[in-house]
Short mmCIF file of C-alpha atoms in Angstrom, two decimals:
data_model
loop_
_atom_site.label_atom_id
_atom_site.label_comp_id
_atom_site.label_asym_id
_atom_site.label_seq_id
_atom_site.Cartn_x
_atom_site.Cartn_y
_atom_site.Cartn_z
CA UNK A 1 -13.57 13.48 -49.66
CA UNK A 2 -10.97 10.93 -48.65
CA UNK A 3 -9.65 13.41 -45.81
CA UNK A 4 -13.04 13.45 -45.04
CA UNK A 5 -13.14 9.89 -44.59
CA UNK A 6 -10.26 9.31 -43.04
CA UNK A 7 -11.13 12.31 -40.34
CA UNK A 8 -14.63 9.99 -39.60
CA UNK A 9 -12.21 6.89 -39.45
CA UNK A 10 -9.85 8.08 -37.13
CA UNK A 11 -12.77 9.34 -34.62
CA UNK A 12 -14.65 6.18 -35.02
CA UNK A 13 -11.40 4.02 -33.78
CA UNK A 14 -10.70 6.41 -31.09
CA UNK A 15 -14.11 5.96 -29.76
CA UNK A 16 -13.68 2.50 -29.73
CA UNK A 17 -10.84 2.86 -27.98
CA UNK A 18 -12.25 5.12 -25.14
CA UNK A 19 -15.24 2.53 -24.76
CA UNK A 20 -12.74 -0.50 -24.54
CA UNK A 21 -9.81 0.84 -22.76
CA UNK A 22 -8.99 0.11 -19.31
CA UNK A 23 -5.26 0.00 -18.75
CA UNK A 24 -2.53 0.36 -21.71
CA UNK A 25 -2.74 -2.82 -24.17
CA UNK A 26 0.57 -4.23 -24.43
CA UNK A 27 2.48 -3.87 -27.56
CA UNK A 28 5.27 -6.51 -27.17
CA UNK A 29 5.68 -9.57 -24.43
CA UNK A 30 6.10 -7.89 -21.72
CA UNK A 31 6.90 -3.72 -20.31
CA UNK A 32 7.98 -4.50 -17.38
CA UNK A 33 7.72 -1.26 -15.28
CA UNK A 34 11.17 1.09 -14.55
CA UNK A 35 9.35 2.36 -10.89
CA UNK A 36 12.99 4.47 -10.54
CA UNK A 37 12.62 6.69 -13.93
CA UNK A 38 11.79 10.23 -13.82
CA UNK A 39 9.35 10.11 -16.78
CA UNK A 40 5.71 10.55 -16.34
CA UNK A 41 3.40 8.52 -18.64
CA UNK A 42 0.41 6.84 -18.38
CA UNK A 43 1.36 3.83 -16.16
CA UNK A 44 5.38 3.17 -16.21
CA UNK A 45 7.77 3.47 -18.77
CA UNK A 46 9.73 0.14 -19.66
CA UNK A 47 12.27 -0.87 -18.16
CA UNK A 48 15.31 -2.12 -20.81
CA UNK A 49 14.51 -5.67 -22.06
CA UNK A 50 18.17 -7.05 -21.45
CA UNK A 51 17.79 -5.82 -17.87
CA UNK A 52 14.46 -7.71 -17.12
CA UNK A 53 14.99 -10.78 -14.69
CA UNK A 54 12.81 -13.42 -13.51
CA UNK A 55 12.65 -11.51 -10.38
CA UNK A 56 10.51 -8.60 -12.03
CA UNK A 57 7.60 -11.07 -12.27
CA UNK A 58 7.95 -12.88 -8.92
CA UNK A 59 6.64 -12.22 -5.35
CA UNK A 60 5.96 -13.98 -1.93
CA UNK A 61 4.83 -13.96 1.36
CA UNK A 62 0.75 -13.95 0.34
CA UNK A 63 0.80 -16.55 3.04
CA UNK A 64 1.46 -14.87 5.40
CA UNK A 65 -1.40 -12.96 6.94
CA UNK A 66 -2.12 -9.46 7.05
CA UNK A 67 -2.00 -7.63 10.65
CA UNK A 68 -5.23 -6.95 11.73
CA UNK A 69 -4.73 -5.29 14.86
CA UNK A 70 -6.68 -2.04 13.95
CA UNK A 71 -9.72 -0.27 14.40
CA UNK A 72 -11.40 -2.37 11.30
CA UNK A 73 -10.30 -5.54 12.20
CA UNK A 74 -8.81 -5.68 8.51
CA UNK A 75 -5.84 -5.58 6.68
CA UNK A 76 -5.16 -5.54 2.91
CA UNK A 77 -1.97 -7.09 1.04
CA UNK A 78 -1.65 -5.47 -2.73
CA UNK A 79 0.09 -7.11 -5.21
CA UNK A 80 0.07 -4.89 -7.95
CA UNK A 81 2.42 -2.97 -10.07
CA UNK A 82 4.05 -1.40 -7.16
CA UNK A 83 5.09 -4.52 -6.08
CA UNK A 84 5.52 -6.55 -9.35
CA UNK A 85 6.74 -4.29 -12.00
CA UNK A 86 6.12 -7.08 -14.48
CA UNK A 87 1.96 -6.34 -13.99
CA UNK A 88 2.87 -3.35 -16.02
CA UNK A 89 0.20 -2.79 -18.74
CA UNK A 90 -1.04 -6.66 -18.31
CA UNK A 91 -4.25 -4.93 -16.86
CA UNK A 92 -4.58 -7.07 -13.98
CA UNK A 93 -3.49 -7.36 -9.91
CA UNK A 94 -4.28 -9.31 -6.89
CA UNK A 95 -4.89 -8.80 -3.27
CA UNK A 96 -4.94 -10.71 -0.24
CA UNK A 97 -7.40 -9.39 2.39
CA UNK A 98 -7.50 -10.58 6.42
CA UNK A 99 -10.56 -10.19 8.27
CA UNK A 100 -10.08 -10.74 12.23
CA UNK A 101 -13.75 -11.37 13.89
CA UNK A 102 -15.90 -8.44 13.74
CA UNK A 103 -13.23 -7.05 11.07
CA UNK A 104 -14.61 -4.76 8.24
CA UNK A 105 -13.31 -3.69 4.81
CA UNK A 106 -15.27 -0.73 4.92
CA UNK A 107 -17.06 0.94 1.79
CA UNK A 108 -14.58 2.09 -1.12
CA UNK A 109 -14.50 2.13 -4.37
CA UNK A 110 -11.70 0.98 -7.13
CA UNK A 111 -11.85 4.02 -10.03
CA UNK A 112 -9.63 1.95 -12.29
CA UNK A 113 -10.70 -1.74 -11.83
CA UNK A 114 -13.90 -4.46 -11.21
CA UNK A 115 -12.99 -6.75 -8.28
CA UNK A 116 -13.54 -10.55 -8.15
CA UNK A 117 -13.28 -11.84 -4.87
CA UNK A 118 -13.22 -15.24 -3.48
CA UNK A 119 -13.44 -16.37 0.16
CA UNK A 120 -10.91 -18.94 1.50
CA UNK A 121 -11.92 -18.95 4.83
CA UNK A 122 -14.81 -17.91 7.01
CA UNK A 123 -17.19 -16.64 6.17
CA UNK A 124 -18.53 -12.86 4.62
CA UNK A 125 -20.76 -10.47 4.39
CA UNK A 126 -20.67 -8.54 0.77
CA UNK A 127 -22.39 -5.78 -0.85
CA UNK A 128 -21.95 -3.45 -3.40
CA UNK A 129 -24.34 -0.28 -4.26
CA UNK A 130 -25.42 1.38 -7.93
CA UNK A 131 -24.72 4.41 -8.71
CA UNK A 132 -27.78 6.74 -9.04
CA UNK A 133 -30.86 5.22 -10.49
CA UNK A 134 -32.97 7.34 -12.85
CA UNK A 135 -36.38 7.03 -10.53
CA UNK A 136 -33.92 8.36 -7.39
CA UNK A 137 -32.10 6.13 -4.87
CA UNK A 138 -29.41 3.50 -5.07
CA UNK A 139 -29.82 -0.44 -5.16
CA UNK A 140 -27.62 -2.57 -2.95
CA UNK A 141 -26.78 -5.72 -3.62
CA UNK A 142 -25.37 -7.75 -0.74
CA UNK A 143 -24.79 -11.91 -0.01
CA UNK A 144 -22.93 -14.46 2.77
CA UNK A 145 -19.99 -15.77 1.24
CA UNK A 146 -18.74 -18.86 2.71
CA UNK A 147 -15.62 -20.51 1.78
CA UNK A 148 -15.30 -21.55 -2.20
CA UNK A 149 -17.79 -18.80 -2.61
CA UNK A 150 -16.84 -16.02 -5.37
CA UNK A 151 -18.79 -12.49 -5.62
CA UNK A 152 -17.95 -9.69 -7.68
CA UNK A 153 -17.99 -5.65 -7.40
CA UNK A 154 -18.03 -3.89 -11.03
CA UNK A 155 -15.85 -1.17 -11.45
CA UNK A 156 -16.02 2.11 -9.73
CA UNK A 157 -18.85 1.24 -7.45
CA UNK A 158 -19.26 1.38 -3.87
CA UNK A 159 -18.50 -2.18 -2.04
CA UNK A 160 -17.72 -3.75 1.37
CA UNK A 161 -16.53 -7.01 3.05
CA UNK A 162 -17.75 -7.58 6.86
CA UNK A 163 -16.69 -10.71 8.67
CA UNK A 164 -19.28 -11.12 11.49
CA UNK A 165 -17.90 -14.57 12.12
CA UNK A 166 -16.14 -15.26 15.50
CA UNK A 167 -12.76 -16.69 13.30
CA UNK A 168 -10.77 -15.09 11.07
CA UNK A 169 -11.94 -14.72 7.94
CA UNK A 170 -9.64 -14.37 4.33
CA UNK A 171 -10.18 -13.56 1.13
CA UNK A 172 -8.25 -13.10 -2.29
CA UNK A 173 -9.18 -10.94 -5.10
CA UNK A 174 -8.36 -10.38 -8.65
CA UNK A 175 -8.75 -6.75 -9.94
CA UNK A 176 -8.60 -5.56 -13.52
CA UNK A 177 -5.53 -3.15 -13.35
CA UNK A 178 -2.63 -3.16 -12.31
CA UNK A 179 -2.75 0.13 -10.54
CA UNK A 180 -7.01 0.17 -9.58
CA UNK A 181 -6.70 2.50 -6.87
CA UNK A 182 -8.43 3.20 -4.15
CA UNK A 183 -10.91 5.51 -2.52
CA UNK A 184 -12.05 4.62 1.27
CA UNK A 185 -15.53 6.84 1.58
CA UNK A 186 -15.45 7.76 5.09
CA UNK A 187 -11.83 8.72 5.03
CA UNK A 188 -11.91 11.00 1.20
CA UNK A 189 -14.92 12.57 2.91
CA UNK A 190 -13.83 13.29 6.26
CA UNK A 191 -10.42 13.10 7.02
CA UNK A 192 -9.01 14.73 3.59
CA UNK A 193 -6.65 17.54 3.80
CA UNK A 194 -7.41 20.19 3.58
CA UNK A 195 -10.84 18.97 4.89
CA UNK A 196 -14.06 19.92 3.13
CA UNK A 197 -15.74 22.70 4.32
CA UNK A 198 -18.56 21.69 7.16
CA UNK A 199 -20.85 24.09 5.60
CA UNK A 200 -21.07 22.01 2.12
CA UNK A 201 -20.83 18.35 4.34
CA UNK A 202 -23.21 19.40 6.76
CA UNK A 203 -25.75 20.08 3.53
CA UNK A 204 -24.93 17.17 1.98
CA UNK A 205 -25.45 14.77 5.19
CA UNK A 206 -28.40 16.44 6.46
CA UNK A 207 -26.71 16.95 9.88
CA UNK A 208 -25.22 19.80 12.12
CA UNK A 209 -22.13 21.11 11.44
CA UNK A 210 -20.88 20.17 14.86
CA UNK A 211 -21.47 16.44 13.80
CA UNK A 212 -19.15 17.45 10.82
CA UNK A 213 -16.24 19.15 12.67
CA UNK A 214 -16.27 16.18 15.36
CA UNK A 215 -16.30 13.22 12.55
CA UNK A 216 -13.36 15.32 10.69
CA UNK A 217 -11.82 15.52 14.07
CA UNK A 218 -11.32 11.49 14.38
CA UNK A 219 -8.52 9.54 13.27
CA UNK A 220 -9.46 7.41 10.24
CA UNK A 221 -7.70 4.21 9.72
CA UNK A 222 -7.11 3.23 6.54
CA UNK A 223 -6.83 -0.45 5.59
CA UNK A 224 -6.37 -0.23 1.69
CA UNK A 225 -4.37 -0.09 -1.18
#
């Protein structure tokens, strides 16, 4: 009976813990992240605590803007573990994102992280989309930002940022990992190598395959992170 109980115990807590887990949870200060060791886990491994330095939690230049000479218009600055190892398993990162006029941060999605985004100047168009309703279709949710103005994209759903201003446009955003990742639409389901078959994207568009082999053709910039 108390194996029994302590069987139901254990699968109760690590239900919990699937429902309320995003990144690790720390277990001490800090882990800041070794991004040279050869050891695969689940994030980074830590790096030695008497080797940590200030340094490890520091870095600059976020105002400096972001080259947007590209097809979007756009360009995105990460801050995240990759670039601060000290964001290891704190479950948080930041980006700075520069929109030239007309410049687009075209529909993605962040697997690991919701996004809060505030506009410091110019002004943008936002939206985000559901995933599948139960009666059939999607809802999107979109609004103009101006500057002050704060809008957020939950996790894993599909979102976008268009300046249609004649100015520049920036924004930063907070996101709730430090690794969220990234998946550009257009680009996973076009340009991805080895491509999709036409046959299965030409089904799933409702198009001719020709439309399919010229789209995978392009060159598709990619902005992100």
């Amino acid at each position: 009976m108390a194996v029994k109980l302590l069987l139901i115990a254990l699968l109760a807590l690590a239900s919990c813990s699937a429902i309320l887990a995003s990144d690790p949870s720390p277990l001490q200060d800090f882990c800041v992240a070794d991004l040279q060791s050869k050891v695969f886990v689940n994030g980074f491994p830590c790096k030695n605590a008497d080797d940590v330095r200030a340094e490890d939690f520091f870095r600059s230049g976020l105002d400096r803007p972001g080259d947007t000479n590209n097809y979007l218009r756009s360009n995105v600055t990460p801050v995240n573990v990759n670039q601060i190892p000290g964001l290891n398993t704190l479950g948080i990162s930041l980006v700075r994102i520069d929109y030239g006029p007309n410049g687009l941060n075209p529909p993605h999605t962040h697997p690991r992280a919701t996004e809060v985004l505030a506009v410091i100047e110019g002004e943008l168009y936002v939206g985000f989309v559901t995933s599948n309703l139960n009666g059939g279709g999607n809802r999107l949710f979109t609004k103009n930002l101006r500057k002050g103005d704060v809008f957020v994209f939950p996790q894993g759903l599909i979102h976008f940022q268009f300046n249609r201003g004649k100015t520049n446009a920036i924004a930063f955003a907070g996101l709730s990992s430090q690794n969220p990742g990234v998946i550009t639409i257009a680009n996973a389901v076009f340009g991805s190598r080895p491509p999709i078959s036409d046959d299965v994207l030409a089904k799933a568009f409702q198009v001719d395959k020709n439309l399919v082999d010229w789209l995978q053709a392009q060159f598709w910039t990619d902005n992100n992170y």
